[in-house]
Coordinates of C-alpha atoms in Angstrom, one line a residue:
Chain A
X118 CA -145.8 -69.9 189.1
X119 CA -142.6 -71.4 188.2
X120 CA -144.0 -74.8 187.2
X121 CA -146.6 -73.0 185.1
X122 CA -143.8 -71.2 183.4
X123 CA -142.0 -74.5 182.7
X124 CA -145.1 -76.0 181.4
X125 CA -145.8 -73.0 179.1
X126 CA -142.2 -73.4 177.6
X127 CA -142.7 -77.2 177.2
X128 CA -146.0 -76.8 175.4
X129 CA -144.5 -74.0 173.1
X130 CA -141.6 -76.5 172.2
X131 CA -144.0 -79.2 171.5
X132 CA -146.1 -77.1 169.2
X133 CA -143.3 -76.0 167.4
X134 CA -142.5 -79.6 166.5
X135 CA -146.2 -80.7 166.3
X136 CA -145.8 -83.4 163.5
X137 CA -142.9 -85.2 165.4
X138 CA -144.8 -84.9 168.6
X139 CA -148.0 -86.6 167.1
X140 CA -145.6 -89.5 165.6
X141 CA -144.3 -89.9 168.8
X142 CA -147.7 -90.1 170.6
X143 CA -148.8 -92.3 167.9
X144 CA -146.3 -94.8 168.9
X145 CA -147.5 -94.9 172.4
X146 CA -151.3 -94.9 171.1
X147 CA -150.3 -98.1 169.0
X148 CA -148.6 -99.7 171.8
X149 CA -151.4 -99.2 174.3
X150 CA -154.1 -100.0 171.9
X151 CA -152.3 -103.5 171.2
X152 CA -151.6 -103.9 174.8
X153 CA -155.3 -103.6 175.7
X154 CA -156.6 -105.5 172.8
X155 CA -154.1 -108.4 173.2
X156 CA -154.7 -108.7 176.9
X157 CA -158.5 -108.4 176.7
X158 CA -158.6 -111.0 174.0
X159 CA -156.1 -113.3 175.7
X160 CA -158.1 -113.3 178.9
X161 CA -161.3 -113.6 177.2
X162 CA -160.0 -116.9 175.9
X163 CA -158.4 -117.9 179.0
X164 CA -161.6 -117.4 180.9
X165 CA -163.5 -119.4 178.3
X166 CA -161.1 -122.3 178.6
X167 CA -161.0 -122.2 182.4
X168 CA -164.7 -121.9 182.4
X169 CA -164.9 -125.1 180.3
X170 CA -163.5 -126.9 183.2
X171 CA -163.8 -124.9 186.4
X172 CA -167.5 -124.3 185.8
X173 CA -168.3 -127.8 185.9
X174 CA -165.8 -128.9 188.5
X175 CA -166.9 -128.9 192.1
X176 CA -164.6 -127.1 194.4
X177 CA -164.5 -130.2 196.6
X178 CA -165.7 -133.5 195.6
X179 CA -166.4 -136.4 198.2
X180 CA -166.2 -139.8 196.9
X181 CA -165.3 -143.3 197.8
X182 CA -162.1 -144.7 196.1
X183 CA -161.8 -148.3 195.6
X184 CA -158.4 -149.1 197.3
X185 CA -156.8 -151.4 199.8
X186 CA -157.4 -150.6 203.4
X187 CA -154.8 -148.4 205.0
X188 CA -155.2 -150.2 208.3
X189 CA -154.1 -153.8 207.5
X190 CA -154.6 -156.3 210.4
X191 CA -151.0 -156.9 210.9
X192 CA -150.4 -153.1 211.9
X193 CA -152.9 -153.5 214.7
X194 CA -151.3 -156.5 216.2
X195 CA -149.3 -155.8 219.3
X196 CA -146.7 -158.6 218.5
X197 CA -145.7 -157.2 215.2
X198 CA -145.8 -153.6 216.2
X199 CA -141.9 -152.9 216.0
X200 CA -141.4 -155.1 212.9
X201 CA -141.2 -154.2 209.3
X202 CA -144.2 -155.8 207.9
X203 CA -144.3 -156.8 204.2
X204 CA -147.7 -157.8 202.8
X205 CA -148.0 -159.0 199.1
X206 CA -151.0 -159.0 196.9
X207 CA -153.3 -156.7 198.9
X208 CA -156.5 -156.4 197.3
X209 CA -159.3 -153.7 197.8
X210 CA -161.6 -154.9 200.3
X211 CA -164.5 -152.5 199.9
X212 CA -166.4 -153.2 196.6
X213 CA -168.7 -150.4 197.4
X214 CA -168.5 -147.2 195.4
X215 CA -171.1 -145.4 197.4
X216 CA -170.4 -143.0 200.2
X217 CA -171.1 -144.4 203.6
X218 CA -173.9 -142.5 205.4
X219 CA -174.3 -140.0 202.8
X220 CA -177.4 -138.4 204.1
X221 CA -175.6 -137.6 207.3
X222 CA -172.8 -136.1 205.4
X223 CA -175.2 -133.9 203.3
X224 CA -177.1 -132.8 206.6
X225 CA -173.7 -131.7 208.1
X226 CA -172.4 -130.0 204.9
X227 CA -175.7 -127.9 204.8
X228 CA -174.8 -126.5 208.2
X229 CA -171.2 -125.6 207.1
X230 CA -171.2 -121.7 206.6
X231 CA -168.4 -121.9 204.0
X232 CA -170.5 -124.1 201.7
X233 CA -172.4 -122.3 199.0
X234 CA -174.2 -125.4 197.6
X235 CA -174.3 -129.3 197.6
X236 CA -175.3 -131.5 195.0
X237 CA -175.5 -135.2 195.1
X238 CA -174.6 -137.6 192.2
X239 CA -174.6 -141.2 191.3
X240 CA -172.1 -142.3 188.5
X241 CA -172.3 -145.6 187.1
X242 CA -171.1 -147.6 184.0
X243 CA -173.7 -148.6 181.6
X244 CA -173.9 -150.1 178.0
X245 CA -175.9 -148.2 175.4
X246 CA -177.5 -150.8 173.1
X247 CA -177.2 -150.0 169.4
X248 CA -178.7 -153.0 167.7
X249 CA -176.2 -155.8 168.1
X250 CA -173.5 -153.4 169.5
X251 CA -173.2 -152.3 173.0
X252 CA -171.4 -148.9 173.5
X253 CA -169.7 -148.6 176.8
X254 CA -170.5 -145.3 178.5
X255 CA -171.3 -143.5 181.9
X256 CA -174.5 -142.6 183.2
X257 CA -174.7 -139.7 185.8
X258 CA -177.6 -139.4 188.1
X259 CA -177.7 -135.7 189.1
X260 CA -179.8 -133.3 191.0
X261 CA -180.8 -131.2 188.0
X262 CA -181.8 -128.0 189.8
X263 CA -178.6 -127.8 191.7
X264 CA -176.6 -128.7 188.7
X265 CA -178.0 -125.8 186.8
X266 CA -177.7 -123.4 189.6
X267 CA -173.9 -124.2 190.5
X268 CA -172.5 -125.8 187.6
X269 CA -174.2 -124.2 184.6
X270 CA -175.7 -127.5 183.4
X271 CA -178.1 -125.9 181.2
X272 CA -175.4 -124.0 179.2
X273 CA -174.2 -127.4 178.0
X274 CA -177.6 -128.8 177.1
X275 CA -178.0 -127.7 173.3
X276 CA -181.3 -129.4 172.6
X277 CA -184.3 -130.1 175.0
X278 CA -184.9 -128.9 178.4
X279 CA -182.6 -130.1 181.1
X280 CA -185.4 -130.0 183.7
X281 CA -187.1 -132.6 181.7
X282 CA -185.0 -135.5 183.3
X283 CA -186.6 -134.6 186.6
X284 CA -190.1 -134.0 185.4
X285 CA -190.3 -137.0 182.9
X286 CA -189.7 -140.3 184.4
X287 CA -187.2 -142.6 182.8
X288 CA -185.7 -140.0 180.6
X289 CA -182.1 -139.2 179.7
X290 CA -179.9 -136.6 178.1
X291 CA -177.2 -138.0 175.9
X292 CA -173.9 -136.6 174.8
X293 CA -174.3 -135.3 171.3
X294 CA -171.6 -137.7 169.7
X295 CA -173.0 -140.6 171.6
X296 CA -176.7 -139.8 170.4
X297 CA -175.1 -139.7 166.9
X298 CA -173.8 -143.0 167.3
X299 CA -177.1 -144.4 168.6
X300 CA -178.9 -142.4 165.7
X301 CA -181.2 -141.2 168.5
X302 CA -183.4 -138.1 168.1
X303 CA -185.3 -136.2 170.7
X304 CA -188.2 -138.3 171.9
X305 CA -186.8 -141.5 170.8
X306 CA -186.4 -144.4 173.4
X307 CA -182.9 -146.1 173.8
X308 CA -182.1 -149.2 175.6
X309 CA -179.4 -149.4 178.1
X310 CA -177.9 -152.4 180.2
X311 CA -176.4 -152.0 183.5
X312 CA -173.2 -153.7 184.8
X313 CA -175.4 -156.2 186.4
X314 CA -177.0 -157.0 183.2
X315 CA -180.6 -155.3 183.9
X316 CA -182.1 -153.8 180.7
X317 CA -183.8 -150.5 180.7
X318 CA -185.7 -148.4 178.3
X319 CA -185.1 -144.6 178.6
X320 CA -186.5 -141.6 176.5
X321 CA -184.0 -139.1 175.0
X322 CA -185.1 -135.6 176.1
X323 CA -181.9 -133.6 175.3
X324 CA -178.5 -133.5 174.0
X325 CA -175.4 -132.5 176.0
X326 CA -172.2 -130.8 174.6
X327 CA -169.4 -129.9 177.0
X328 CA -166.8 -128.8 174.4
X329 CA -164.7 -131.8 175.0
X330 CA -165.8 -134.2 172.3
X331 CA -164.1 -137.2 173.7
X332 CA -165.8 -136.8 177.0
X333 CA -169.2 -136.2 175.4
X334 CA -168.9 -139.6 173.4
X335 CA -169.4 -141.5 176.7
X336 CA -171.6 -139.4 179.0
X337 CA -175.3 -139.3 179.7
X338 CA -177.2 -137.7 182.4
X339 CA -180.4 -138.6 184.1
X340 CA -182.1 -137.8 187.3
X341 CA -180.5 -139.2 190.5
X342 CA -183.5 -141.1 191.4
X343 CA -183.7 -142.7 187.9
X344 CA -180.1 -144.0 188.2
X345 CA -180.7 -145.2 191.8
X346 CA -183.8 -147.2 190.4
X347 CA -181.9 -148.7 187.6
X348 CA -179.3 -149.8 189.9
X349 CA -181.9 -151.1 192.4
X350 CA -180.5 -149.1 195.2
X351 CA -182.2 -146.9 197.8
X352 CA -182.1 -143.2 197.7
X353 CA -179.2 -142.9 200.1
X354 CA -177.0 -144.4 197.4
X355 CA -174.7 -141.6 196.4
X356 CA -171.3 -142.1 194.7
X357 CA -170.3 -138.2 194.8
X358 CA -171.1 -135.3 196.9
X359 CA -170.1 -132.2 195.0
X360 CA -169.6 -129.1 197.3
X361 CA -169.3 -125.6 195.9
X362 CA -167.6 -123.2 198.4
X363 CA -168.2 -119.5 198.8
X364 CA -164.2 -119.0 198.4
X365 CA -162.4 -121.2 195.9
X366 CA -159.1 -120.6 197.6
X367 CA -160.2 -122.4 200.6
X368 CA -160.8 -125.7 198.6
X369 CA -157.7 -127.6 199.6
X370 CA -158.0 -127.0 203.4
X371 CA -161.6 -127.9 203.3
X372 CA -161.0 -131.1 201.4
X373 CA -158.5 -132.1 203.8
X374 CA -160.9 -131.5 206.7
X375 CA -163.9 -133.2 205.1
X376 CA -161.6 -136.2 204.4
X377 CA -160.8 -136.7 208.0
X378 CA -164.2 -136.0 209.4
X379 CA -166.3 -138.0 207.1
X380 CA -163.7 -140.8 206.5
X381 CA -163.9 -140.6 202.7
X382 CA -161.9 -139.4 199.9
X383 CA -162.0 -135.6 199.1
X384 CA -160.5 -134.1 196.1
X385 CA -160.2 -130.1 195.7
X386 CA -160.4 -128.3 192.5
X387 CA -156.8 -127.1 192.7
X388 CA -155.4 -130.6 192.6
X389 CA -157.9 -131.8 190.0
X390 CA -157.1 -129.0 187.6
X391 CA -153.3 -128.1 188.3
X392 CA -152.6 -128.2 184.5
X393 CA -155.2 -125.4 183.6
X394 CA -153.6 -123.0 186.0
X395 CA -150.3 -123.5 184.3
X396 CA -151.6 -122.9 180.8
X397 CA -153.4 -119.8 182.0
X398 CA -150.2 -118.5 183.5
X399 CA -148.1 -119.1 180.4
X400 CA -150.7 -117.5 178.1
X401 CA -150.8 -114.5 180.5
X402 CA -147.0 -114.2 180.6
X403 CA -146.9 -114.2 176.9
X404 CA -149.5 -111.5 176.4
X405 CA -147.9 -109.3 179.0
X406 CA -144.4 -109.7 177.5
X407 CA -145.7 -108.8 173.9
X408 CA -147.6 -105.7 175.5
X409 CA -144.8 -104.3 177.4
X410 CA -142.4 -104.8 174.6
X411 CA -144.6 -102.7 172.3
X412 CA -144.6 -100.0 175.1
X413 CA -140.8 -100.2 175.4
X414 CA -140.6 -99.7 171.6
X415 CA -142.9 -96.8 171.8
X416 CA -140.6 -95.4 174.4
X417 CA -137.6 -95.7 172.2
X418 CA -139.5 -93.6 169.6
X419 CA -140.1 -90.8 172.1
X420 CA -136.4 -91.0 173.3
X421 CA -135.3 -90.5 169.7
X422 CA -137.7 -87.6 169.1
X423 CA -136.7 -85.8 172.3
X424 CA -132.9 -86.1 171.4
X425 CA -133.6 -84.6 168.1
X426 CA -135.6 -81.9 169.7
X427 CA -132.8 -81.1 172.1
X428 CA -130.3 -80.9 169.2
X429 CA -132.7 -78.5 167.5
X430 CA -133.5 -76.4 170.8
X431 CA -129.8 -76.2 171.8
X432 CA -130.1 -72.3 171.5
X433 CA -133.2 -72.2 173.5
X434 CA -131.8 -74.3 176.2
X435 CA -128.6 -72.3 176.2
X436 CA -130.4 -68.9 176.5
X437 CA -132.9 -70.2 179.3
X438 CA -129.7 -71.3 181.1
X439 CA -127.9 -68.0 180.5
X440 CA -130.9 -66.0 181.8
X441 CA -131.2 -67.9 185.0
X442 CA -132.9 -71.1 184.5
X443 CA -131.2 -73.9 186.4
X444 CA -130.3 -77.3 184.9
X445 CA -133.1 -79.0 186.9
X446 CA -135.7 -76.6 185.3
X447 CA -134.5 -77.6 181.9
X448 CA -134.8 -81.1 183.0
X449 CA -138.3 -80.7 184.1
X450 CA -139.3 -79.0 180.8
X451 CA -138.2 -82.0 179.0
X452 CA -139.6 -84.7 181.2
X453 CA -143.0 -82.7 181.0
X454 CA -142.7 -82.9 177.2
X455 CA -142.1 -86.7 177.3
X456 CA -144.8 -87.2 180.0
X457 CA -147.4 -85.2 178.1
X458 CA -146.6 -87.2 174.9
X459 CA -147.3 -90.4 177.0
X460 CA -150.3 -88.9 178.5
X461 CA -152.1 -88.1 175.2
X462 CA -150.7 -91.2 173.5
X463 CA -152.0 -93.2 176.5
X464 CA -155.4 -91.7 176.5
X465 CA -156.1 -92.2 172.8
X466 CA -154.6 -95.7 173.2
X467 CA -157.1 -96.5 175.9
X468 CA -160.0 -95.5 173.9
X469 CA -158.7 -97.2 170.7
X470 CA -157.6 -100.4 172.7
X471 CA -161.3 -100.5 174.1
X472 CA -162.7 -99.9 170.6
X473 CA -160.5 -102.8 169.0
X474 CA -161.6 -104.9 172.0
X475 CA -165.1 -104.4 171.2
X476 CA -164.7 -105.1 167.6
X477 CA -163.0 -108.3 168.3
X478 CA -165.9 -109.1 170.6
X479 CA -168.3 -108.8 167.6
X480 CA -166.4 -111.0 165.2
X481 CA -168.4 -114.2 164.8
X482 CA -166.8 -117.3 166.3
X483 CA -168.7 -120.6 166.3
X484 CA -166.7 -123.3 167.9
X485 CA -168.5 -126.5 167.3
X486 CA -167.4 -127.7 170.9
X487 CA -168.7 -124.7 172.7
X488 CA -172.4 -124.0 171.7
X489 CA -173.0 -121.1 173.9
X490 CA -170.1 -118.9 172.3
X491 CA -171.2 -116.9 169.2
X492 CA -168.3 -114.4 168.9
X493 CA -164.8 -114.2 170.1
X494 CA -164.6 -113.9 173.9
X495 CA -162.9 -110.9 175.5
X496 CA -162.4 -109.6 178.9
X497 CA -163.1 -106.1 179.9
X498 CA -160.9 -106.2 183.1
X499 CA -160.2 -102.7 184.3
X500 CA -156.9 -104.0 185.6
X501 CA -155.5 -104.0 182.0
X502 CA -156.1 -100.3 181.7
X503 CA -154.6 -99.5 184.9
X504 CA -151.5 -101.5 183.9
X505 CA -151.4 -99.9 180.6
X506 CA -151.5 -96.5 182.2
X507 CA -148.8 -97.4 184.6
X508 CA -146.5 -98.7 181.9
X509 CA -147.0 -95.9 179.4
X510 CA -146.0 -93.4 182.1
X511 CA -143.1 -95.6 183.2
X512 CA -141.7 -95.9 179.8
X513 CA -142.4 -92.3 178.6
X514 CA -140.7 -91.1 181.9
X515 CA -137.7 -93.0 181.3
X516 CA -137.6 -92.2 177.6
X517 CA -137.6 -88.5 178.6
X518 CA -135.2 -88.9 181.6
X519 CA -132.2 -89.7 179.7
X520 CA -132.6 -86.8 177.0
X521 CA -133.8 -84.5 179.6
X522 CA -130.6 -85.3 181.7
X523 CA -128.5 -84.5 178.6
X524 CA -130.3 -81.1 178.0
X525 CA -129.9 -80.1 181.7
X526 CA -126.1 -80.7 181.2
X527 CA -125.9 -78.5 178.1
X528 CA -123.1 -75.8 178.7
X529 CA -124.4 -72.5 177.5
X530 CA -121.1 -71.1 177.0
X531 CA -120.2 -73.6 174.3
X532 CA -123.5 -73.1 172.4
X533 CA -123.3 -69.3 172.7
X534 CA -119.8 -69.0 171.7
X535 CA -120.0 -71.6 169.0
X536 CA -122.1 -69.0 167.0
Chain B
X124 CA -119.1 -45.5 195.1
X125 CA -119.7 -49.1 195.7
X126 CA -117.9 -52.1 194.2
X127 CA -120.2 -54.2 191.9
X128 CA -117.8 -56.6 190.5
X129 CA -114.1 -57.5 191.6
X130 CA -111.7 -60.2 190.4
X131 CA -108.5 -61.3 192.0
X132 CA -105.9 -63.3 190.0
X133 CA -108.4 -65.1 187.7
X134 CA -106.6 -67.6 185.7
X135 CA -107.8 -70.1 183.2
X136 CA -106.2 -72.9 181.3
X137 CA -107.4 -75.3 178.5
X138 CA -105.9 -78.7 179.0
X139 CA -107.0 -80.2 175.7
X140 CA -104.7 -81.6 174.1
X141 CA -102.0 -79.6 175.9
X142 CA -102.4 -77.0 178.6
X143 CA -102.7 -73.5 177.3
X144 CA -103.1 -70.6 179.3
X145 CA -106.0 -68.4 178.3
X146 CA -106.3 -65.9 181.2
X147 CA -103.4 -64.9 183.5
X148 CA -103.9 -63.2 186.7
X149 CA -106.8 -60.9 185.7
X150 CA -107.6 -58.5 188.5
X151 CA -109.9 -55.4 188.2
X152 CA -113.0 -53.8 189.7
X153 CA -116.0 -52.3 188.4
X154 CA -117.8 -49.6 190.4
X155 CA -121.5 -48.9 190.5
X156 CA -122.7 -46.9 187.4
X157 CA -119.5 -47.4 185.4
X158 CA -119.7 -48.1 181.7
X159 CA -116.8 -50.0 181.0
X160 CA -115.6 -51.8 177.8
X161 CA -113.2 -54.7 177.5
X162 CA -111.1 -54.4 174.3
X163 CA -108.7 -56.6 172.5
X164 CA -107.9 -58.6 169.4
X165 CA -109.7 -62.0 168.7
X166 CA -108.5 -64.8 170.7
X167 CA -107.1 -62.7 173.6
X168 CA -109.5 -64.2 176.1
X169 CA -111.9 -61.3 176.5
X170 CA -115.1 -63.3 176.0
X171 CA -113.7 -66.1 177.9
X172 CA -113.3 -63.7 180.7
X173 CA -116.8 -62.4 180.3
X174 CA -118.2 -65.8 180.6
X175 CA -116.4 -66.4 183.7
X176 CA -117.6 -63.1 185.0
X177 CA -121.2 -64.1 184.0
X178 CA -120.9 -67.3 186.2
X179 CA -121.6 -69.4 183.4
X180 CA -118.2 -70.8 183.2
X181 CA -116.9 -72.1 186.5
X182 CA -113.6 -73.8 185.5
X183 CA -111.2 -71.3 186.5
X184 CA -109.0 -70.4 189.5
X185 CA -109.1 -67.0 191.5
X186 CA -111.6 -65.1 193.1
X187 CA -114.8 -63.5 191.6
X188 CA -116.9 -61.3 193.9
X189 CA -120.3 -60.0 192.5
X190 CA -122.1 -57.5 194.7
X191 CA -120.0 -58.5 197.8
X192 CA -120.7 -62.1 197.4
X193 CA -117.9 -64.8 196.6
X194 CA -118.9 -67.0 193.7
X195 CA -116.5 -69.7 194.9
X196 CA -118.1 -73.2 195.5
X197 CA -121.5 -72.4 194.6
X198 CA -124.1 -74.8 193.3
X199 CA -125.3 -74.8 189.8
X200 CA -128.8 -73.7 191.2
X201 CA -127.4 -70.8 193.1
X202 CA -125.3 -69.6 190.2
X203 CA -128.5 -69.7 188.0
X204 CA -130.4 -67.7 190.6
X205 CA -127.6 -65.1 190.7
X206 CA -127.4 -64.9 186.9
X207 CA -131.3 -64.5 186.8
X208 CA -131.6 -61.9 189.5
X209 CA -128.4 -59.7 189.4
X210 CA -126.9 -60.1 185.8
X211 CA -128.3 -59.2 182.5
X212 CA -126.6 -60.5 179.5
X213 CA -126.5 -59.4 175.9
X214 CA -124.9 -61.6 173.3
X215 CA -123.5 -61.1 169.8
X216 CA -126.5 -63.1 168.6
X217 CA -129.8 -62.0 169.9
X218 CA -131.0 -65.5 171.0
X219 CA -134.6 -64.7 171.3
X220 CA -137.0 -67.6 171.3
X221 CA -138.9 -67.5 168.0
X222 CA -142.0 -69.2 169.3
X223 CA -142.7 -66.3 171.9
X224 CA -143.8 -62.9 171.4
X225 CA -141.5 -60.1 172.1
X226 CA -143.3 -59.3 175.3
X227 CA -143.0 -62.9 176.4
X228 CA -139.4 -63.0 175.6
X229 CA -138.7 -60.0 177.7
X230 CA -140.8 -61.5 180.5
X231 CA -139.2 -65.0 180.8
X232 CA -136.4 -64.1 183.2
X233 CA -138.8 -62.4 185.5
X234 CA -141.2 -65.1 185.3
X235 CA -138.5 -67.5 186.3
X236 CA -137.4 -65.2 189.3
X237 CA -141.0 -65.3 190.4
X238 CA -140.8 -62.1 192.7
X239 CA -143.7 -60.4 190.9
X240 CA -147.1 -61.3 189.8
X241 CA -147.7 -61.8 186.0
X242 CA -149.5 -58.6 185.8
X243 CA -146.6 -56.5 187.3
X244 CA -144.2 -58.3 185.2
X245 CA -146.2 -57.4 182.0
X246 CA -146.2 -53.8 183.2
X247 CA -142.5 -53.9 183.8
X248 CA -141.6 -55.3 180.6
X249 CA -143.7 -52.7 178.7
X250 CA -141.7 -50.0 180.5
X251 CA -138.4 -51.5 179.5
X252 CA -139.7 -51.9 176.0
X253 CA -140.7 -48.1 176.2
X254 CA -137.3 -47.1 177.3
X255 CA -135.8 -48.8 174.3
X256 CA -138.4 -47.4 172.0
X257 CA -140.1 -50.5 170.6
X258 CA -143.1 -50.7 172.8
X259 CA -145.1 -51.1 169.5
X260 CA -143.4 -54.4 168.7
X261 CA -144.6 -56.0 172.0
X262 CA -147.2 -58.5 170.3
X263 CA -145.0 -59.5 167.5
X264 CA -143.2 -62.8 167.2
X265 CA -139.5 -62.6 167.6
X266 CA -138.7 -63.9 164.1
X267 CA -140.7 -60.9 162.6
X268 CA -138.2 -58.5 163.7
X269 CA -135.3 -56.8 162.1
X270 CA -131.6 -57.5 163.5
X271 CA -131.4 -54.1 165.2
X272 CA -134.8 -54.5 166.8
X273 CA -134.1 -58.1 167.8
X274 CA -130.9 -56.9 169.7
X275 CA -133.0 -54.1 171.4
X276 CA -135.4 -56.7 172.6
X277 CA -132.6 -58.7 173.9
X278 CA -131.3 -55.7 175.9
X279 CA -134.8 -55.2 177.2
X280 CA -134.8 -58.9 178.4
X281 CA -131.5 -58.4 180.2
X282 CA -133.0 -55.3 182.0
X283 CA -136.2 -57.0 183.2
X284 CA -135.0 -58.0 186.7
X285 CA -133.2 -54.8 187.3
X286 CA -129.8 -56.4 187.3
X287 CA -127.0 -54.8 189.1
X288 CA -124.8 -55.3 186.0
X289 CA -125.3 -55.7 182.4
X290 CA -122.7 -57.7 180.4
X291 CA -122.4 -57.7 176.7
X292 CA -120.4 -60.0 174.6
X293 CA -119.9 -58.0 171.4
X294 CA -123.6 -56.8 171.1
X295 CA -122.9 -54.8 168.0
X296 CA -120.8 -57.4 166.4
X297 CA -123.6 -58.5 164.1
X298 CA -125.2 -55.2 163.3
X299 CA -124.6 -52.7 160.6
X300 CA -123.3 -49.2 161.3
X301 CA -126.7 -47.5 161.9
X302 CA -128.0 -50.4 164.2
X303 CA -124.6 -50.5 166.1
X304 CA -125.1 -46.7 166.8
X305 CA -128.6 -47.4 168.0
X306 CA -127.4 -50.2 170.2
X307 CA -124.6 -47.9 171.6
X308 CA -126.8 -45.0 172.2
X309 CA -129.2 -47.4 174.1
X310 CA -126.4 -48.4 176.4
X311 CA -125.1 -44.7 176.9
X312 CA -128.9 -43.7 177.7
X313 CA -128.9 -46.6 180.3
X314 CA -125.7 -45.5 181.8
X315 CA -126.6 -41.7 182.1
X316 CA -130.2 -41.7 182.9
X317 CA -130.4 -44.9 185.1
X318 CA -126.8 -45.2 186.3
X319 CA -126.9 -48.7 185.0
X320 CA -123.5 -50.4 185.5
X321 CA -122.3 -51.9 182.1
X322 CA -119.4 -54.2 181.1
X323 CA -119.3 -54.7 177.4
X324 CA -116.7 -56.7 175.4
X325 CA -116.0 -55.3 171.9
X326 CA -113.4 -55.2 169.2
X327 CA -115.0 -52.1 167.9
X328 CA -112.6 -49.1 168.8
X329 CA -115.5 -46.5 168.0
X330 CA -117.7 -48.3 170.6
X331 CA -114.9 -48.5 173.1
X332 CA -114.1 -44.8 172.7
X333 CA -117.6 -43.7 173.8
X334 CA -117.4 -45.8 177.1
X335 CA -116.0 -44.2 180.4
X336 CA -113.3 -46.8 180.9
X337 CA -111.5 -49.2 178.6
X338 CA -109.8 -52.2 179.7
X339 CA -107.3 -53.6 177.1
X340 CA -106.3 -57.1 176.9
X341 CA -103.6 -58.9 175.0
X342 CA -102.6 -62.8 175.2
X343 CA -104.8 -63.4 178.3
X344 CA -103.5 -60.3 180.4
X345 CA -104.8 -56.9 181.1
X346 CA -102.2 -54.5 179.5
X347 CA -104.0 -51.3 180.2
X348 CA -106.9 -50.0 182.2

């Protein structure tokens, strides 16, 4: 009953100053619209950029680093156990890049419940022969089906069918800039030379574009069996085992565990891409800061208009108090006015923000580096909307609180006797 | 006869910029059903006294008892409730809310009190308007009325919660002779027919003559009652 009465009075006051109310609500609407659009757009870009790296990066990568043995002979000797031992000019002892006992490791990984998928890889350096010139580059022998499934390999193959490298023997997918240098078209045969000096003809069946041009200049992909054959190795010769986990956050712990169990090097995604997370975080901070600033500015608009309303409605406040409305009742009226401006402004703002996001999502955007993108990327994360609602209520509440406090302190005697 | 309102040694000072005594040891009582007027020249403190009696002004010393209850050390909320329920107030200016209809204006204090349902309050408000002879104005907006009509609506509003006392601060001060007479007749009618207790501040001798008792003030003191 009482609340209903207070709301009724508040609505009447709002309607008496409809224009100013609309302007105030418009401020909130604008703030919320920009907040939503900005965050959606920023996060869309963030996801795109992160995806460039994260989609292609295994959560845990097992490999064999060429490095000096950690257990040098002198450490094992009983005689020198309590001495400080200085060894100069240590050299890496193992010239082998392949992982020891890879079949066994793969079998073990397949039984690990935390693992989503495994793909083996053979990476090697090769020379691409272009007439008299040799271009140094890398050749990756991959398991195509797994790469497509777990690392979106087919997204980056712009021409040709990625499965062809498995289905056609002695075939290769070249990085597009590399193919450009070699003047190779689809269906052409190119010559490569291995580090050991073996020459090999391979048929070009596709082009690869990752979005990082420098990377593409040196990369090529072939089936794992093709690369093993070129190197003259058996099918247990694997340089990398890439593991995708069910939960990305477990990667550092899992990497540590695998490194000790399998006695090999293991790198997790967080370590490999620490700098990307920093970039994402900074972009997020900037967009939140700008968005919240807009809302605070809108809050000042509401504050001004309510202050003006209080001066205009001094008589009304005085008479309400004289006829038995307490200061707290008056305060509630003005806070309700402020919150309802916030509510309607926010509601329209959410709709406009969503609309603006959709418009952005339809603006053509053709980055040469990322072939799968045709329009600006945006993110429709509901969290942005929740944050926008929360902040619009917070700012309008405080914008209303101070004038309301002032209104509740109005002394009716001064107003009434002032006439 | 029971005492509705009693004051004992009410004093009030303004301290800015120097201490000035506005009211000095004001003591009087108002009995139930009395029609009392407070007379005095401008600046003698009669309005100040009335606002103290109405509980809106709490900055004073001395004792104020309304309906047997002391007003000392009460919270703002409690005082608001007492004003709402027990005191009806008529100002020099009508102070109606222009955005509301006459009926709604009259109903507001009762809606705030919340002791009756809305239908009952509408019924009560219509009865009060009928007593004042302005029933047909109920659906009009407050700013469409003449000065005399507005003041009568303000009186109806002061009556809505059946207060034990009605206070008026120069209720005829802004009106011409004809409308003043109507307002005075209304007060007399309330006093005679409904035994309504009335305490009216005025500087109009003709108005004061018609009341049952006159309290005369000068320089913050009661000189005759």
